[in-house]
Coordinates of C-alpha atoms in Angstrom, one line a residue:
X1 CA 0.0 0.0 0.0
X2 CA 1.7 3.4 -1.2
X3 CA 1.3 5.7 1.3
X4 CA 2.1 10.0 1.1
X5 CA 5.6 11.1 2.6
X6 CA 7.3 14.5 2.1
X7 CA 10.0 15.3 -0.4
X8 CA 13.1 14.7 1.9
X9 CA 16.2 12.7 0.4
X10 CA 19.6 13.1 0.8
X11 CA 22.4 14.5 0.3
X12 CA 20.6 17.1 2.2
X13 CA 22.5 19.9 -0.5
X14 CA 21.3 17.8 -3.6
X15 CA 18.0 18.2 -2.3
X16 CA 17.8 21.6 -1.3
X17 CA 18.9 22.5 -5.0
X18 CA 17.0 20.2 -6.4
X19 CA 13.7 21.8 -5.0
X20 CA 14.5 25.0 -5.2
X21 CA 15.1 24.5 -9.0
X22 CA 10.9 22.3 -9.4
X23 CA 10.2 26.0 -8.3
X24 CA 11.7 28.2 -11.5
X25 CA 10.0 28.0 -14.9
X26 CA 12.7 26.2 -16.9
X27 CA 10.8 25.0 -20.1
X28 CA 13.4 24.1 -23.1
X29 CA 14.7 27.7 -24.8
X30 CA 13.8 29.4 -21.8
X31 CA 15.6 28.3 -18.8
X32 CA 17.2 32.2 -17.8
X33 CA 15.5 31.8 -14.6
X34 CA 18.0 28.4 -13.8
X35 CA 20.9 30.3 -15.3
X36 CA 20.9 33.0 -12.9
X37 CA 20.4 30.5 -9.9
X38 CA 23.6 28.6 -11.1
X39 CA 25.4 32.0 -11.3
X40 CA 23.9 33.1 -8.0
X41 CA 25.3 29.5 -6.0
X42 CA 29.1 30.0 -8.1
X43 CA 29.5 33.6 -6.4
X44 CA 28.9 32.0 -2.9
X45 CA 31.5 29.3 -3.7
X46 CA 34.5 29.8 -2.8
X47 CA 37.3 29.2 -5.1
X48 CA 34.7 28.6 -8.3
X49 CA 35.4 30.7 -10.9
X50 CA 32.8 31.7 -14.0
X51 CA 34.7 31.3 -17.1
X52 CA 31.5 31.7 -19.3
X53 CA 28.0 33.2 -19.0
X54 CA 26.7 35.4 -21.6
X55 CA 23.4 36.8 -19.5
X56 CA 21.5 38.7 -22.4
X57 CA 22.3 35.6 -25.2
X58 CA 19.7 34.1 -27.2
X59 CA 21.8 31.1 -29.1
X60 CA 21.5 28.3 -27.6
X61 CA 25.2 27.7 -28.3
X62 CA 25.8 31.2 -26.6
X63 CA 23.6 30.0 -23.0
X64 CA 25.5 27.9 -21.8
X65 CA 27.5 28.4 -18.3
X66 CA 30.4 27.1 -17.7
X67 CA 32.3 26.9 -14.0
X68 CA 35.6 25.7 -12.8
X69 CA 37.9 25.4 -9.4
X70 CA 41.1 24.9 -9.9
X71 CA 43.1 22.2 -8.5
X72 CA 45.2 23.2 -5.1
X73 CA 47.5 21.7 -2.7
X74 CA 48.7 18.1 -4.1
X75 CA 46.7 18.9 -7.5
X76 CA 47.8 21.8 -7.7
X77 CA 48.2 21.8 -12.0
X78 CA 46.2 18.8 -12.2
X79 CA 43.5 18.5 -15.4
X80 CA 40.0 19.0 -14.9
X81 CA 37.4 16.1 -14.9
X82 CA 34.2 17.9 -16.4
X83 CA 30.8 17.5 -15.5
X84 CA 27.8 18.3 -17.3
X85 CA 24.0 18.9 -17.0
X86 CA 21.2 20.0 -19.4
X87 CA 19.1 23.1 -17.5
X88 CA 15.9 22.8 -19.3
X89 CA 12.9 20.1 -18.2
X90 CA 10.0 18.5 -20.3
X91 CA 6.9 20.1 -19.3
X92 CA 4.4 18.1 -19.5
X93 CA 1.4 18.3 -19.8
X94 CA 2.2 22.2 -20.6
X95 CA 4.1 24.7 -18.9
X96 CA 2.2 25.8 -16.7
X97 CA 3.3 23.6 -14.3
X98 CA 5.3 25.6 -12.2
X99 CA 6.1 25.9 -9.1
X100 CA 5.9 22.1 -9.0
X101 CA 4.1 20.3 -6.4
X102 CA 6.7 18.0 -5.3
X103 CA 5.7 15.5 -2.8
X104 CA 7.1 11.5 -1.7
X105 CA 5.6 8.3 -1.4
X106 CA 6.6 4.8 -0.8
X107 CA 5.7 2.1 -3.3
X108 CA 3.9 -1.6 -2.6
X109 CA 7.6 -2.8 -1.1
X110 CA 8.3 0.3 1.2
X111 CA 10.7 2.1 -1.3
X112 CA 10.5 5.7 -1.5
X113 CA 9.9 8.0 -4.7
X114 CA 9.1 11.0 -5.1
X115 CA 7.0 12.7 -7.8
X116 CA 5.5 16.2 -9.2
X117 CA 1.4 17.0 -9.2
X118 CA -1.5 16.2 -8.0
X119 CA -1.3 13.2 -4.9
X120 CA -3.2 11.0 -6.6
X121 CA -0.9 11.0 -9.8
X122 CA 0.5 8.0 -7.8
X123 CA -2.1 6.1 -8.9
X124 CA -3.7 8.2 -11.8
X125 CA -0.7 9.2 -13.8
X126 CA -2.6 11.5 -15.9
X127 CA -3.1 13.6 -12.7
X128 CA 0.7 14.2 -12.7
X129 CA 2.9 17.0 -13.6
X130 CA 6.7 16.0 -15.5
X131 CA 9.3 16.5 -12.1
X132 CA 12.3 17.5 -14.0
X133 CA 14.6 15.0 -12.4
X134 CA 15.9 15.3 -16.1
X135 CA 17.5 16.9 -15.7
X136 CA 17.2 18.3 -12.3
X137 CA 19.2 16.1 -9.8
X138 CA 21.9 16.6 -12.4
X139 CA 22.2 19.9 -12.0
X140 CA 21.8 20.0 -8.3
X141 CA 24.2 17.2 -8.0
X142 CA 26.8 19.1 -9.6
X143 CA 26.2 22.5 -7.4
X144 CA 26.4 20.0 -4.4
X145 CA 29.3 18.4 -5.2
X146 CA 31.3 21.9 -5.2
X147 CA 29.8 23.2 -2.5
X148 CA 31.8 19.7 -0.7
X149 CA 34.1 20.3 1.0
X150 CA 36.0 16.8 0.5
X151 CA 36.6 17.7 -2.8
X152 CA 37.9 21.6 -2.9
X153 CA 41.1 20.1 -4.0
X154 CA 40.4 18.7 -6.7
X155 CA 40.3 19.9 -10.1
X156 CA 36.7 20.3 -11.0
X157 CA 35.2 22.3 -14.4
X158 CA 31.2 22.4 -15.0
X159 CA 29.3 22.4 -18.2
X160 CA 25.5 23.5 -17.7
X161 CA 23.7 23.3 -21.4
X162 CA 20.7 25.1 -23.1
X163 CA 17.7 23.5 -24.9
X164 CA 18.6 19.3 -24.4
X165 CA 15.3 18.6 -25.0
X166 CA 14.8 20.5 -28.3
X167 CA 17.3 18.8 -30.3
X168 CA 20.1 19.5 -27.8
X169 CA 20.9 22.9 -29.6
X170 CA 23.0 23.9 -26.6
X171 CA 25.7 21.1 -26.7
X172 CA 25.8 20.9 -30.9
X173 CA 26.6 24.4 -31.0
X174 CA 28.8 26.3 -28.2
X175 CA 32.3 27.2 -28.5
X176 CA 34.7 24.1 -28.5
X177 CA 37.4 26.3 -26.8
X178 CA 35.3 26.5 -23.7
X179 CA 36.4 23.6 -22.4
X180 CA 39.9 22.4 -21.0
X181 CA 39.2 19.2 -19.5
X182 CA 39.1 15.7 -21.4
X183 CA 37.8 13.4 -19.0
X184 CA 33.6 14.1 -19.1
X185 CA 30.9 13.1 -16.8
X186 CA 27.5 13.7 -18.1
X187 CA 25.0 13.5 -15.2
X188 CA 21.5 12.7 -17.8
X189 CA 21.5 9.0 -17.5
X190 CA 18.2 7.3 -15.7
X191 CA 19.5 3.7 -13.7
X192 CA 21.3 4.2 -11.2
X193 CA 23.0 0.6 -11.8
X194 CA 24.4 1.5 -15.3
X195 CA 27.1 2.9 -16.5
X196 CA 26.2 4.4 -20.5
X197 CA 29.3 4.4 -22.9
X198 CA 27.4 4.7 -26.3
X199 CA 23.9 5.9 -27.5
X200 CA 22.2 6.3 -30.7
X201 CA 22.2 9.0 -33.0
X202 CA 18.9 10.2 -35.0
X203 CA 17.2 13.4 -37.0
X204 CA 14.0 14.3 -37.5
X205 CA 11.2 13.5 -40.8
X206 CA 8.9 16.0 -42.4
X207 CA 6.0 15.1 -44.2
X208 CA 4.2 18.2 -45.6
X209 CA 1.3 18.1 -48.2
X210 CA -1.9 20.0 -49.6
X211 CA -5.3 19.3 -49.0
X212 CA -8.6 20.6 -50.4
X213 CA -11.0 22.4 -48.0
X214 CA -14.7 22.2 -48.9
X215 CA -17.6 24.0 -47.2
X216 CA -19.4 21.4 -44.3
X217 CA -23.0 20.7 -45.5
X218 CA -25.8 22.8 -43.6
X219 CA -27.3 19.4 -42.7
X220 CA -23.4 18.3 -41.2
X221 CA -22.1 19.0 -37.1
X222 CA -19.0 19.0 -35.8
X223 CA -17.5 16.6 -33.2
X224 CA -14.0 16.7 -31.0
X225 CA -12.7 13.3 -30.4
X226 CA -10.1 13.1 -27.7
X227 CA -7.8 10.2 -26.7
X228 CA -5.8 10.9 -23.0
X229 CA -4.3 9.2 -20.6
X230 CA -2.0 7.0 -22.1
X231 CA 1.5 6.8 -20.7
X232 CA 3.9 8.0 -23.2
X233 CA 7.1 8.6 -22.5
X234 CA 11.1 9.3 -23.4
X235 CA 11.1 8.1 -27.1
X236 CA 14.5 6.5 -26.7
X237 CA 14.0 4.8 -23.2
X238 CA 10.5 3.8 -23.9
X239 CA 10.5 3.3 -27.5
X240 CA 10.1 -0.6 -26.6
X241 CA 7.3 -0.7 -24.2
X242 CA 4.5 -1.4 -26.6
X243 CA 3.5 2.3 -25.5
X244 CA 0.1 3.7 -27.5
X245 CA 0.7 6.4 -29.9
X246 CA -2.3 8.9 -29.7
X247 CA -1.9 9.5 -33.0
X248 CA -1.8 6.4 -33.9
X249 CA -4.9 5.7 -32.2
X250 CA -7.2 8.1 -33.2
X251 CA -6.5 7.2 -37.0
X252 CA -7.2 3.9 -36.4
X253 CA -10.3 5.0 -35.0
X254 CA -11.4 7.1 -37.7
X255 CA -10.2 4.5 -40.7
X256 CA -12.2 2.2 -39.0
X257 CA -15.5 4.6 -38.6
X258 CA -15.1 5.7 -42.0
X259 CA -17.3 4.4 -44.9
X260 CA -14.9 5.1 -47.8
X261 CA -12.0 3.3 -46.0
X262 CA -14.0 0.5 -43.9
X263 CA -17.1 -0.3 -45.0
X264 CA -18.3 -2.4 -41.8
X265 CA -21.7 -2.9 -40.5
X266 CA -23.2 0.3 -41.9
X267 CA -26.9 -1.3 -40.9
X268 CA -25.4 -4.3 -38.9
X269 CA -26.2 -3.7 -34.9
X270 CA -22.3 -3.4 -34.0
X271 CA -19.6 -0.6 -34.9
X272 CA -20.7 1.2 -37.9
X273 CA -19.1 3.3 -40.4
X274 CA -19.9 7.2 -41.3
X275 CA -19.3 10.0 -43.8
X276 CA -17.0 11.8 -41.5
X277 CA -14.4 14.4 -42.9
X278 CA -11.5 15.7 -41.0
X279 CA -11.1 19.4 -40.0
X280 CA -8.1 19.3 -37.7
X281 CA -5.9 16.9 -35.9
X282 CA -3.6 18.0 -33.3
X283 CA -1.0 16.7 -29.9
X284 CA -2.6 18.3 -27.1
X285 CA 0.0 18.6 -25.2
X286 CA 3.4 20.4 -25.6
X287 CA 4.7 18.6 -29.0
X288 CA 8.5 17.6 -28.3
X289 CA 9.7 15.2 -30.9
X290 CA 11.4 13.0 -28.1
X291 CA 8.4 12.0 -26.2
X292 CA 5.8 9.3 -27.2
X293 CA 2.4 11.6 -27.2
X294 CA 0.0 10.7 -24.9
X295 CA -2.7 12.7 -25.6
X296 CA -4.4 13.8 -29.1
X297 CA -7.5 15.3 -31.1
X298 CA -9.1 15.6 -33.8
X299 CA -11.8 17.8 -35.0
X300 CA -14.5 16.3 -37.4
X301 CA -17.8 16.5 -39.3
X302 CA -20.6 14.5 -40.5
X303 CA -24.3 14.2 -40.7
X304 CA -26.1 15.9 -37.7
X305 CA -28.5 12.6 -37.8
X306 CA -25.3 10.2 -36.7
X307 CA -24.6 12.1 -33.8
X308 CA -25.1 9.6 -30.8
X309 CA -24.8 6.9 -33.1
X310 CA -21.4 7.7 -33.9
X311 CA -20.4 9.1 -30.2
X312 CA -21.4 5.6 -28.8
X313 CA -19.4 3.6 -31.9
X314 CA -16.2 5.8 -31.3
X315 CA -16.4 4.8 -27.6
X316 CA -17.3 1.4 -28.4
X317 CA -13.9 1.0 -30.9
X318 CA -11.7 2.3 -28.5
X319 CA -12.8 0.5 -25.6
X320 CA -12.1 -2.6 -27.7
X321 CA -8.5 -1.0 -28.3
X322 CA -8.4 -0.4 -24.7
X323 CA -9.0 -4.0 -23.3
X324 CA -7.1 -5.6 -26.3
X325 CA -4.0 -3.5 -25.1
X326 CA -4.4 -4.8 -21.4
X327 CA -4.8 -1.1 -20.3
X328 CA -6.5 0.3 -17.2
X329 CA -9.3 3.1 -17.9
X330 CA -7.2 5.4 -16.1
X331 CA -4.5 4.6 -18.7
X332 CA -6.6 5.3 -21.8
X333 CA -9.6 7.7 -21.4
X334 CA -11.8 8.9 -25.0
X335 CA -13.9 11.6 -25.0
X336 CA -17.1 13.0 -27.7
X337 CA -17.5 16.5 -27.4
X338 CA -19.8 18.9 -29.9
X339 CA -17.3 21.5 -31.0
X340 CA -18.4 25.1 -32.4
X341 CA -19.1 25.6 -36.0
X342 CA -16.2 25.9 -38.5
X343 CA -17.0 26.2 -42.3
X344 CA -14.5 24.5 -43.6
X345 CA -14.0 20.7 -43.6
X346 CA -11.1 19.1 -45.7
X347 CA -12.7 17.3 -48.2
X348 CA -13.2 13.6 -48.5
X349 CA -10.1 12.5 -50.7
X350 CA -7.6 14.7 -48.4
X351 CA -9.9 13.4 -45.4
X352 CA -9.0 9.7 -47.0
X353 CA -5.0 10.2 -48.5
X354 CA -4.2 11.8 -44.7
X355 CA -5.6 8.6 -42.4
X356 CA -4.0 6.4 -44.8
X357 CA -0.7 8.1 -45.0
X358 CA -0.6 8.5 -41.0
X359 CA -1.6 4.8 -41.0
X360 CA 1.2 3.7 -42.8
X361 CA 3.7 6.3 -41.1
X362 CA 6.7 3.4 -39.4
X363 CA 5.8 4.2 -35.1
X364 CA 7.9 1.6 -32.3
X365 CA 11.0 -0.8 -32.7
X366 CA 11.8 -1.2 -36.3
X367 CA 15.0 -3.0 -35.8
X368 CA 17.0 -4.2 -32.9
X369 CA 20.8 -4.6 -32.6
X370 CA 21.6 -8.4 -34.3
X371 CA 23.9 -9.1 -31.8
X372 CA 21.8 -8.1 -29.0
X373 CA 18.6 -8.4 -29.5
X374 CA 17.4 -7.4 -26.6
X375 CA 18.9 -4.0 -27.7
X376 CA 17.3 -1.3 -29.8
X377 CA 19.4 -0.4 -33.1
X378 CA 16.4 1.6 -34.8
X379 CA 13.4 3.1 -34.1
X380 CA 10.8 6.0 -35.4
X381 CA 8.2 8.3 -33.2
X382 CA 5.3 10.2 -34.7
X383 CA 5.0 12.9 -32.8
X384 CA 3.3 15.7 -34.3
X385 CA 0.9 16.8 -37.2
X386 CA -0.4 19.9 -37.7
X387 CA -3.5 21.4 -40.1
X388 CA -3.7 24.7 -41.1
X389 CA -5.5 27.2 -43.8
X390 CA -2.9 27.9 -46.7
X391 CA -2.0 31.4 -46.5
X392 CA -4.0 33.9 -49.0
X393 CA -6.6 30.8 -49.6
X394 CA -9.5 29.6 -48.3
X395 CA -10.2 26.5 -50.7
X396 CA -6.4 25.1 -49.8
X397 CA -4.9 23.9 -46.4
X398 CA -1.3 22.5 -45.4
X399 CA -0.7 19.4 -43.4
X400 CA 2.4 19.0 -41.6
X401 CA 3.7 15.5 -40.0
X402 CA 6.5 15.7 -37.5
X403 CA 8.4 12.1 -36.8
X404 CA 12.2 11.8 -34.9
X405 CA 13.8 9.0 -36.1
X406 CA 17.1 7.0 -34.1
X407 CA 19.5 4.8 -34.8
X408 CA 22.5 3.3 -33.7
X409 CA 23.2 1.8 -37.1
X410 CA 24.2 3.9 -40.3
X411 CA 22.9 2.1 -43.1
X412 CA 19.9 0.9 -40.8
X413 CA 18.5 4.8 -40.7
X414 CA 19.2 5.5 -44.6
X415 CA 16.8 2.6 -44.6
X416 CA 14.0 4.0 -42.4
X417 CA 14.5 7.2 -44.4
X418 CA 14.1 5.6 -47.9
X419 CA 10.8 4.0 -46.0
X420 CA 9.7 7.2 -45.1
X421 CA 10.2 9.1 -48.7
X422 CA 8.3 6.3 -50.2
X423 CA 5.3 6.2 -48.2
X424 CA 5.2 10.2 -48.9
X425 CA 5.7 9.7 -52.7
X426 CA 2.4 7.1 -52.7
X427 CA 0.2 9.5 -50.9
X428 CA 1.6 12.8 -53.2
X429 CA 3.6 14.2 -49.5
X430 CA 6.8 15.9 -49.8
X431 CA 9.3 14.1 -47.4
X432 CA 12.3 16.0 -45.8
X433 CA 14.7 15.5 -43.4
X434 CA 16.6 17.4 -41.2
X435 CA 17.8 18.0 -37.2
X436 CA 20.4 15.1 -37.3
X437 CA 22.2 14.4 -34.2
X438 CA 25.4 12.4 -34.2
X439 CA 25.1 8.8 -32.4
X440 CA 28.0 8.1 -30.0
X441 CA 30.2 5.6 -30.2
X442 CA 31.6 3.1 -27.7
X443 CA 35.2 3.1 -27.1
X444 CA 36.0 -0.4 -24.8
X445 CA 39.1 0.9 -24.2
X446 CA 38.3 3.9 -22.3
X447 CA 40.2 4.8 -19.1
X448 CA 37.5 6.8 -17.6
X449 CA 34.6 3.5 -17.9
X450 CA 37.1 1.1 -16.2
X451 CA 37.5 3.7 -13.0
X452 CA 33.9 4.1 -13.3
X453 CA 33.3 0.4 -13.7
X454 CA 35.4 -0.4 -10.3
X455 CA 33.6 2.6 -8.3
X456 CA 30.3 0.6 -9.3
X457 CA 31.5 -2.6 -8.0
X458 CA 31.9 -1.3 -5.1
X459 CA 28.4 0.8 -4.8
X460 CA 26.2 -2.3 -6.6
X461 CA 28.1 -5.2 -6.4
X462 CA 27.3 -7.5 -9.6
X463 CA 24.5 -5.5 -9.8
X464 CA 25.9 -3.1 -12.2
X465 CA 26.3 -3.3 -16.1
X466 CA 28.2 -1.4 -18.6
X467 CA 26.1 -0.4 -21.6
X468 CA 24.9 1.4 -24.7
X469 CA 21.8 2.7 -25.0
X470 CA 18.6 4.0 -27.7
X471 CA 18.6 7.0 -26.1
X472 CA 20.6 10.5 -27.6
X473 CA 22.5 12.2 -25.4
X474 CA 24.5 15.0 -25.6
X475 CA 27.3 13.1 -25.1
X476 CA 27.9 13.0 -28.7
X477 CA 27.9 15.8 -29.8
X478 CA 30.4 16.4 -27.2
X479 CA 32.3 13.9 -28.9
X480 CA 32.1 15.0 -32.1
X481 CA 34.0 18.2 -31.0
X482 CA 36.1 16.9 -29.6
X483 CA 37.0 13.3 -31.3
X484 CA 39.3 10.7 -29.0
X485 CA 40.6 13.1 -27.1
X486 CA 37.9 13.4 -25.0
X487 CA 36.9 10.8 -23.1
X488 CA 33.2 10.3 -21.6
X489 CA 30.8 8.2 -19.8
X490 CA 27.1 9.1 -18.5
X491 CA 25.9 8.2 -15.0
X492 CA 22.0 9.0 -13.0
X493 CA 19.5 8.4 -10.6
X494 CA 16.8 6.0 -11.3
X495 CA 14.1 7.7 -13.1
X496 CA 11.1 6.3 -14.2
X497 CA 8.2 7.7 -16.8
X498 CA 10.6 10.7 -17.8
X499 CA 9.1 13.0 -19.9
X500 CA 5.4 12.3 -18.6
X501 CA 2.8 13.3 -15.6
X502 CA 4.1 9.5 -14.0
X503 CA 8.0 10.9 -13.7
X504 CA 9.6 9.4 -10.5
X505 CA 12.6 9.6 -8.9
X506 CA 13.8 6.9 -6.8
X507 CA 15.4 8.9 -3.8
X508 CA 18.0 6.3 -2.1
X509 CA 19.9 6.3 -5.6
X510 CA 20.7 10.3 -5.6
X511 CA 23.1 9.2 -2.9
X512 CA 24.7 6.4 -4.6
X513 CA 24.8 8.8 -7.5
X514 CA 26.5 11.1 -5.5
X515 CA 28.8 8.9 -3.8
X516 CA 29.4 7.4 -7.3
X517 CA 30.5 10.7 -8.7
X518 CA 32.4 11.5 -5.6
X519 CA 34.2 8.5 -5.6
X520 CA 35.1 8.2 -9.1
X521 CA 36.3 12.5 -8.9
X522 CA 38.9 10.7 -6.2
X523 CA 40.3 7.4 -8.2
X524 CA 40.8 9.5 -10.9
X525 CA 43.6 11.4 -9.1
X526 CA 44.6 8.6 -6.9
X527 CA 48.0 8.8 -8.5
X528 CA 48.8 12.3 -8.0

């Protein structure tokens, strides 16, 4: 039985930054608020130095901080390790989440989380609020650590990045001459128990095309179908959790209610089929390419003599959807609402061309790692559309299609891509890509993983494992700066849900991070 606790956890000082952090606004592209609290802690520190902060910049490149202490005493002269953090969160469902309601609780075997939102998000993830632990505890963790005193010795520099969760604009593009150090610590990883060495790289797909907008017939309403609830999630982490698209699942509904494109039962006594046009379709939530949607909409019309008929048949279908994908009600919630007039439906052959096309859109797993199959290699996310009047016309309209595609594997994303321009070619779309982001590659024979690896041993035991992961992370394009000279592992908390209202940080392993971090700062210096 979970029961209500408050937010405590230690290290009492990663805590105390942590929550004072849930209380600034700090949505991606907009995270001045968590700048000027970084800059604030550095002038109280003694010895920590600014060596970059460009208050007034608007490039993500250019809004970046970076800190450093110099070595003293025995490492005196010694290089800097580097550690890094992303200040910008996911806001989900919007940003207006802030301050955020942080509170604890204990799950069915006594362990304590804690969480962002309403209390009974526990139970009702839909009720929550995204935490920010991602990057968060990061951040905090960082400001902790040079507030220790055990380590004002030692040679520390600090890399805080802008806009991670938009493409992570900050890390492709600041200055490579900001940093000295060459042994790199990113702080963004999300088990505790694993040590990430290598993740995917990926980019994003546009599918853009022109549809024909018709006048709705006198005799025709308008309906808002709605699809909520469902769990989402990081589209790297959770990319293989058999996680509902809301996108996906309102097309499905509407194929299957439409009479041009399924035919069914159109005087039988089960699910019938209409003459429905689309007039929108849309995320309803904030639409970041990196996270699965969880909630959707679309706008519609058809004859004003279906109306309860077809309300009680869209229920119908995705109830069946529901309890075919073994999901609580809480976990998938659809809603019929009248919406107000609009004069302008797209007519039925764009209505037709755009459920087909989104239908055939690649979503989940496309391929996993041969050698480890238990690995993803590639994988796509549809994560946005849009539908909108052509400028200057009122017969025309513009959709828009937003998917992020990753991959681990070269030849394995040309693939996906050649997939995704011929599904666009069939339905007359133009298909574009863009946004790439360099995957990172493992290197086995890294000095900083082994030292990392031994300092897990001794915090987990066997527990541990050294891996790569589906996930980007800014890691490469670190890398990519930077090439072998820089060497680089990626090390968290234990997060679960990031990127959705059921985010959850698992507070015992914010200590093991820290004393991971700690520990590992100390071995790498043991020589000196």
């Amino acid at each position: 039985m979970s029961k209500i606790l408050d937010d405590y956890f230690e290290p009492k000082a990663v805590h105390d930054h942590f929550i004072e952090l849930t209380k600034l606004y700090h949505p991606s592209g907009e995270e001045d608020s968590v700048r000027e609290y970084i800059i604030q802690c550095a002038k109280e520190m003694e010895g920590v130095e600014v060596t970059y902060y460009e208050p007034d910049a608007k490039y993500p490149g250019e809004r970046v901080i970076v800190l450093r202490r110099k070595g003293s005493g025995k490492y005196s002269g010694a290089p800097y390790v580097t550690l890094q953090a992303h200040m910008d969160m996911v806001c989900s469902p919007n940003k207006n989440i802030f301050p955020l309601n942080v509170f604890g609780y204990t799950d069915e075997e006594g362990v304590k989380w804690i969480k962002a939102g309403d209390k009974e998000s526990v139970f009702y993830p839909e009720k929550g609020t995204t935490l920010g632990a991602d990057d968060g505890i990061g951040l905090a963790t960082i400001l902790a650590l040079l507030e220790d005193k055990k380590l004002k010795d030692y040679p520390i520099e600090c890399l805080f990045t802008a806009q991670e969760e938009t493409e992570m604009i900050g890390a492709a593009s600041f200055n490579k001459n900001l940093l000295e150090g060459r042994m790199y610590i990113n702080l963004d990883a999300e088990n505790a128990k694993i040590i990430i060495y290598g993740s995917a790289g990926g980019c994003r797909t546009q599918y853009e095309g022109n549809v024909t907008l018709l006048p709705i017939p006198s005799d025709f309403i308008t309906l808002k179908l709605s699809i909520s609830g469902l769990l989402g999630g990081h589209s790297g982490v959770n990319i293989n959790a058999g996680r509902l698209n809301s996108i996906k699942v309102l097309t499905e509904a509407l194929i299957r209610l439409n009479n041009r494109l399924t035919n069914l039962d159109s005087l039988g006594k089960s699910i019938k089929s209409y003459d429905l046009r689309l007039i929108s379709m849309e995320r309803d939530e904030d639409p970041n390419l990196y996270k699965i949607p969880s909630c959707a909409s679309a706008i519609i019309t058809l004859s004003g003599n279906n109306e309860a008929e077809f309300g009680s048949d869209f229920k119908a279908y995705c109830e069946a959807l529901r309890v075919q994908s073994q999901l609580e009600k809480s976990e998938f919630v659809c809603d019929v609402q009248k919406a107000d007039y609009i004069q302008n439906s797209l007519d039925e052959a764009s209505t037709d061309t755009l459920l087909c096309l989104l239908r055939q859109i690649p979503y989940g797993v496309i391929r996993t790692i041969p050698t480890l199959p238990n690995l993803v290699e590639t994988s796509c996310n549809l994560a946005n559309i849009a539908i909108r009047p052509k400028e200057g016309s009122s017969i025309e309209g513009i959709v828009e299609i937003n998917v992020s595609n990753r991959s681990s594997d070269f030849d394995s994303m040309k693939n996906l891509i050649q997939i995704q321009k011929t599904i666009g070619r069939l339905y007359r779309y133009t298909v574009e890509t863009g946004n790439p982001f360099p995957s990172w590659k493992p290197n086995d024979n890294s000095a900083l993983l082994d030292k990392a690896k031994n300092v897990y041993k001794e915090i987990h035991g066997d527990a541990f494992k050294a891996t790569v992961i589906h996930a980007g992370l800014e890691c490469s394009y670190v890398l990519e700066k930077y090439g072998d000279e820089m060497d680089c592992i990626s090390i968290g908390p234990t997060i679960m849900n990031p990127h959705t209202g059921g985010e959850s940080l698992k507070t015992a392993t914010v200590e093991q991070l820290y004393k991971a971090v700690t520990s590992l700062i100390q071995s790498l210096f043991v020589a000196l």
